[in-house]
PDB file of C-alpha atoms in Angstrom:
ATOM      1  CA  MET G   1      28.865  23.931  22.224  1.00 69.00           C
ATOM      2  CA  ALA G   2      27.127  21.211  20.317  1.00 80.00           C
ATOM      3  CA  ARG G   3      30.195  19.406  18.945  1.00 90.00           C
ATOM      4  CA  PHE G   4      33.825  18.777  19.795  1.00 88.00           C
ATOM      5  CA  GLU G   5      34.825  20.277  16.434  1.00 91.00           C
ATOM      6  CA  ASP G   6      33.098  23.530  17.463  1.00 90.00           C
ATOM      7  CA  LEU G   7      35.260  23.652  20.589  1.00 88.00           C
ATOM      8  CA  VAL G   8      38.425  23.152  18.523  1.00 91.00           C
ATOM      9  CA  ALA G   9      37.281  25.833  16.068  1.00 91.00           C
ATOM     10  CA  LEU G  10      36.691  28.235  18.968  1.00 89.00           C
ATOM     11  CA  ALA G  11      40.251  27.651  20.192  1.00 89.00           C
ATOM     12  CA  GLY G  12      41.448  28.511  16.691  1.00 91.00           C
ATOM     13  CA  GLU G  13      39.282  31.637  16.478  1.00 92.00           C
ATOM     14  CA  ARG G  14      40.596  32.835  19.847  1.00 91.00           C
ATOM     15  CA  ARG G  15      44.140  32.107  18.630  1.00 92.00           C
ATOM     16  CA  ASP G  16      44.913  29.614  21.381  1.00 87.00           C
ATOM     17  CA  ILE G  17      47.081  27.562  19.055  1.00 91.00           C
ATOM     18  CA  GLN G  18      48.573  25.414  21.805  1.00 90.00           C
ATOM     19  CA  LEU G  19      45.129  24.318  23.033  1.00 90.00           C
ATOM     20  CA  LYS G  20      43.904  23.767  19.472  1.00 92.00           C
ATOM     21  CA  THR G  21      46.966  21.632  18.717  1.00 90.00           C
ATOM     22  CA  VAL G  22      46.472  19.483  21.825  1.00 90.00           C
ATOM     23  CA  LEU G  23      42.795  18.954  20.994  1.00 91.00           C
ATOM     24  CA  GLU G  24      43.576  18.013  17.379  1.00 93.00           C
ATOM     25  CA  ARG G  25      46.748  15.958  17.861  1.00 91.00           C
ATOM     26  CA  ASP G  26      46.637  14.368  21.327  1.00 90.00           C
ATOM     27  CA  VAL G  27      42.951  13.865  22.159  1.00 91.00           C
ATOM     28  CA  ARG G  28      40.802  10.955  20.982  1.00 92.00           C
ATOM     29  CA  LEU G  29      37.187  11.813  21.717  1.00 91.00           C
ATOM     30  CA  VAL G  30      35.079   9.296  23.631  1.00 92.00           C
ATOM     31  CA  ARG G  31      32.112  11.505  24.585  1.00 92.00           C
ATOM     32  CA  PHE G  32      31.356  15.186  24.352  1.00 90.00           C
ATOM     33  CA  GLU G  33      28.739  17.253  26.145  1.00 88.00           C
ATOM     34  CA  ASP G  34      28.828  20.962  26.839  1.00 84.00           C
ATOM     35  CA  GLY G  35      31.008  21.288  29.934  1.00 87.00           C
ATOM     36  CA  HIS G  36      32.015  17.613  29.975  1.00 89.00           C
ATOM     37  CA  LEU G  37      34.742  15.998  27.888  1.00 88.00           C
ATOM     38  CA  GLU G  38      35.544  12.290  28.042  1.00 90.00           C
ATOM     39  CA  ILE G  39      38.716  11.479  26.156  1.00 90.00           C
ATOM     40  CA  ALA G  40      41.494   9.002  25.560  1.00 90.00           C
ATOM     41  CA  LEU G  41      45.003  10.320  25.051  1.00 88.00           C
ATOM     42  CA  GLU G  42      47.509   9.405  22.393  1.00 88.00           C
ATOM     43  CA  PRO G  43      50.226   7.118  23.809  1.00 85.00           C
ATOM     44  CA  ASN G  44      52.971   9.781  23.881  1.00 86.00           C
ATOM     45  CA  THR G  45      50.836  12.448  25.579  1.00 82.00           C
ATOM     46  CA  SER G  46      51.578  13.404  29.169  1.00 81.00           C
ATOM     47  CA  LYS G  47      48.790  12.838  31.707  1.00 81.00           C
ATOM     48  CA  ALA G  48      49.511  16.342  33.043  1.00 80.00           C
ATOM     49  CA  VAL G  49      47.605  17.653  30.021  1.00 83.00           C
ATOM     50  CA  ILE G  50      44.305  16.769  31.694  1.00 82.00           C
ATOM     51  CA  GLY G  51      44.397  19.391  34.458  1.00 80.00           C
ATOM     52  CA  ASP G  52      45.722  22.010  32.073  1.00 86.00           C
ATOM     53  CA  LEU G  53      43.047  21.105  29.533  1.00 88.00           C
ATOM     54  CA  SER G  54      40.231  21.588  32.041  1.00 87.00           C
ATOM     55  CA  ARG G  55      41.555  24.999  33.104  1.00 88.00           C
ATOM     56  CA  ARG G  56      42.205  26.218  29.569  1.00 90.00           C
ATOM     57  CA  LEU G  57      38.795  25.108  28.306  1.00 90.00           C
ATOM     58  CA  GLY G  58      37.255  27.055  31.182  1.00 87.00           C
ATOM     59  CA  ASP G  59      39.261  30.137  30.246  1.00 88.00           C
ATOM     60  CA  LEU G  60      38.266  29.707  26.608  1.00 87.00           C
ATOM     61  CA  THR G  61      34.528  29.266  27.141  1.00 87.00           C
ATOM     62  CA  GLY G  62      33.945  31.076  30.423  1.00 88.00           C
ATOM     63  CA  ARG G  63      32.446  28.017  32.094  1.00 88.00           C
ATOM     64  CA  ARG G  64      33.686  25.066  34.109  1.00 91.00           C
ATOM     65  CA  TRP G  65      34.798  21.940  32.228  1.00 89.00           C
ATOM     66  CA  MET G  66      35.068  18.407  33.537  1.00 89.00           C
ATOM     67  CA  VAL G  67      37.733  16.477  31.608  1.00 88.00           C
ATOM     68  CA  VAL G  68      37.856  12.711  32.219  1.00 88.00           C
ATOM     69  CA  VAL G  69      40.299  10.178  30.809  1.00 88.00           C
ATOM     70  CA  SER G  70      38.446   7.105  29.630  1.00 86.00           C
ATOM     71  CA  SER G  71      39.647   3.522  29.398  1.00 85.00           C
ATOM     72  CA  GLU G  72      37.872   3.300  26.022  1.00 88.00           C
ATOM     73  CA  GLN G  73      39.835   3.636  22.791  1.00 88.00           C
ATOM     74  CA  GLY G  74      37.959   6.697  21.549  1.00 86.00           C
ATOM     75  CA  GLN G  75      37.708   8.063  18.033  1.00 90.00           C
ATOM     76  CA  PRO G  76      40.772   8.804  15.919  1.00 91.00           C
ATOM     77  CA  THR G  77      42.309  12.225  16.540  1.00 90.00           C
ATOM     78  CA  LEU G  78      41.118  15.099  14.388  1.00 91.00           C
ATOM     79  CA  ARG G  79      44.607  15.377  12.905  1.00 92.00           C
ATOM     80  CA  SER G  80      44.656  11.709  11.881  1.00 91.00           C
ATOM     81  CA  LEU G  81      41.212  12.107  10.292  1.00 90.00           C
ATOM     82  CA  THR G  82      42.439  15.144   8.351  1.00 88.00           C
ATOM     83  CA  GLN G  83      45.551  13.296   7.221  1.00 89.00           C
ATOM     84  CA  ALA G  84      43.429  10.328   6.086  1.00 90.00           C
ATOM     85  CA  ARG G  85      41.169  12.644   4.032  1.00 89.00           C
ATOM     86  CA  GLU G  86      44.211  14.318   2.466  1.00 88.00           C
ATOM     87  CA  ALA G  87      45.760  10.937   1.617  1.00 89.00           C
ATOM     88  CA  GLU G  88      42.493   9.784   0.034  1.00 90.00           C
ATOM     89  CA  ALA G  89      42.273  12.960  -2.062  1.00 88.00           C
ATOM     90  CA  LYS G  90      45.883  12.487  -3.164  1.00 88.00           C
ATOM     91  CA  ARG G  91      45.203   8.859  -4.132  1.00 89.00           C
ATOM     92  CA  GLY G  92      42.225  10.033  -6.186  1.00 89.00           C
ATOM     93  CA  VAL G  93      44.322  12.630  -8.002  1.00 88.00           C
ATOM     94  CA  LEU G  94      47.134  10.143  -8.633  1.00 89.00           C
ATOM     95  CA  ALA G  95      44.618   7.757 -10.199  1.00 89.00           C
ATOM     96  CA  ASP G  96      43.619  10.384 -12.792  1.00 89.00           C
ATOM     97  CA  PRO G  97      45.053   9.441 -16.234  1.00 91.00           C
ATOM     98  CA  LEU G  98      45.984  13.044 -17.017  1.00 90.00           C
ATOM     99  CA  VAL G  99      47.980  13.342 -13.796  1.00 88.00           C
ATOM    100  CA  GLN G 100      49.667  10.015 -14.511  1.00 89.00           C
ATOM    101  CA  ARG G 101      50.723  11.260 -17.962  1.00 91.00           C
ATOM    102  CA  VAL G 102      52.130  14.473 -16.483  1.00 89.00           C
ATOM    103  CA  LEU G 103      54.097  12.533 -13.870  1.00 88.00           C
ATOM    104  CA  GLU G 104      55.455  10.219 -16.590  1.00 89.00           C
ATOM    105  CA  ARG G 105      56.414  13.207 -18.746  1.00 90.00           C
ATOM    106  CA  PHE G 106      58.329  14.850 -15.894  1.00 91.00           C
ATOM    107  CA  PRO G 107      60.359  12.121 -14.134  1.00 89.00           C
ATOM    108  CA  GLY G 108      60.995  12.836 -10.477  1.00 89.00           C
ATOM    109  CA  SER G 109      57.930  15.054 -10.152  1.00 87.00           C
ATOM    110  CA  GLU G 110      55.352  14.319  -7.495  1.00 86.00           C
ATOM    111  CA  VAL G 111      52.007  15.520  -6.224  1.00 85.00           C
ATOM    112  CA  VAL G 112      52.785  17.448  -3.067  1.00 84.00           C
ATOM    113  CA  GLN G 113      49.408  18.833  -2.083  1.00 83.00           C
ATOM    114  CA  VAL G 114      45.818  18.577  -3.251  1.00 83.00           C
ATOM    115  CA  ARG G 115      43.526  21.538  -2.716  1.00 79.00           C
ATOM    116  CA  ARG G 116      39.884  21.831  -3.595  1.00 77.00           C
ATOM    117  CA  ARG G 117      39.080  24.757  -5.805  1.00 75.00           C
ATOM    118  CA  GLU G 118      36.527  27.019  -4.214  1.00 74.00           C
ATOM    119  CA  VAL G 119      34.098  28.569  -6.646  1.00 70.00           C
ATOM    120  CA  GLU G 120      32.722  31.942  -5.615  1.00 70.00           C
ATOM    121  CA  PRO G 121      28.987  32.294  -6.099  1.00 70.00           C
ATOM    122  CA  PRO G 122      27.927  35.311  -8.176  1.00 66.00           C
ATOM    123  CA  PRO G 123      26.801  38.337  -6.131  1.00 70.00           C
ATOM    124  CA  ALA G 124      23.126  38.249  -5.186  1.00 72.00           C
ATOM    125  CA  GLY G 125      20.794  39.853  -7.690  1.00 69.00           C
ATOM    126  CA  LEU G 126      23.113  39.534 -10.681  1.00 66.00           C
ATOM    127  CA  PRO G 127      22.426  37.072 -13.470  1.00 68.00           C
ATOM    128  CA  PRO G 128      25.149  34.501 -14.090  1.00 66.00           C
ATOM    129  CA  ALA G 129      27.796  35.542 -16.596  1.00 65.00           C
ATOM    130  CA  PRO G 130      27.233  34.097 -20.080  1.00 65.00           C
ATOM    131  CA  GLU G 131      29.612  31.453 -21.310  1.00 67.00           C
ATOM    132  CA  PRO G 132      32.108  32.834 -23.842  1.00 61.00           C
ATOM    133  CA  ASP G 133      31.387  31.908 -27.439  1.00 61.00           C
ATOM    134  CA  ASP G 134      34.250  31.718 -29.923  1.00 58.00           C
ATOM    135  CA  ASP G 135      32.147  33.464 -32.602  1.00 60.00           C
ATOM    136  CA  ASP G 136      31.586  36.455 -30.327  1.00 60.00           C
ATOM    137  CA  ALA G 137      35.266  36.828 -29.415  1.00 62.00           C
ATOM    138  CA  PRO G 138      36.691  40.284 -30.164  1.00 61.00           C
ATOM    139  CA  PRO G 139      39.351  40.449 -32.852  1.00 60.00           C
ATOM    140  CA  VAL G 140      42.916  40.224 -31.667  1.00 59.00           C
ATOM    141  CA  TRP G 141      44.951  43.352 -32.331  1.00 56.00           C
ATOM    142  CA  ASP G 142      48.086  42.322 -34.147  1.00 55.00           C
ATOM    143  CA  GLU G 143      50.818  44.937 -33.818  1.00 55.00           C
ATOM    144  CA  SER G 144      53.147  43.100 -36.153  1.00 55.00           C
ATOM    145  CA  ALA G 145      51.704  44.710 -39.300  1.00 54.00           C
ATOM    146  CA  TYR G 146      51.996  48.314 -38.104  1.00 53.00           C
ATOM    147  CA  GLY G 147      54.494  48.225 -35.254  1.00 55.00           C
ATOM    148  CA  ALA G 148      54.018  49.111 -31.621  1.00 55.00           C
ATOM    149  CA  HIS G 149      52.577  52.583 -32.341  1.00 56.00           C
ATOM    150  CA  GLY G 150      49.729  51.121 -34.380  1.00 55.00           C
ATOM    151  CA  LEU G 151      50.388  53.210 -37.539  1.00 56.00           C
ATOM    152  CA  PRO G 152      51.809  52.076 -40.867  1.00 56.00           C
ATOM    153  CA  ASP G 153      55.504  52.681 -41.232  1.00 54.00           C
ATOM    154  CA  ASP G 154      55.992  55.230 -44.020  1.00 56.00           C
ATOM    155  CA  VAL G 155      59.753  55.183 -43.882  1.00 57.00           C
ATOM    156  CA  ASP G 156      61.357  52.929 -46.442  1.00 57.00           C
ATOM    157  CA  ASP G 157      63.959  50.951 -44.504  1.00 56.00           C
ATOM    158  CA  ASP G 158      64.839  48.634 -47.382  1.00 55.00           C
ATOM    159  CA  PHE G 159      68.255  49.951 -48.512  1.00 49.00           C
TER     160      PHE G 159
END
């Protein structure tokens, strides 16, 4: 493992949600090396987590882990970093004039979540799709003139 984030991702891939949650929520990283983890704990975290953390990391990776509690402050938890990024994205969206107009138009509405739109790249070997041009748009079939069956109505309904 090269990074602490890789270790957390591995816990997620192996579906060890409890370990992943502890690493994201309760652990402030001080130093990370493969097989050695120096951390500070969040104030409400039990010290008993340390022994369990060492054992569970060993089970996860198949190697022995040394987990040490440091007197240093450490980095913010991964969860707090994620929450800060989400809050920043939300502030950016709320600053958009269009969003402000929508919120004014619908009193009581709020921005609940901001998600980045992922754009899929075109499959390899295919040219990019051309942009639609209004002049090349196909005609719109209007059923109103002939009805749903698409044929003129020969019956005279005007009594």
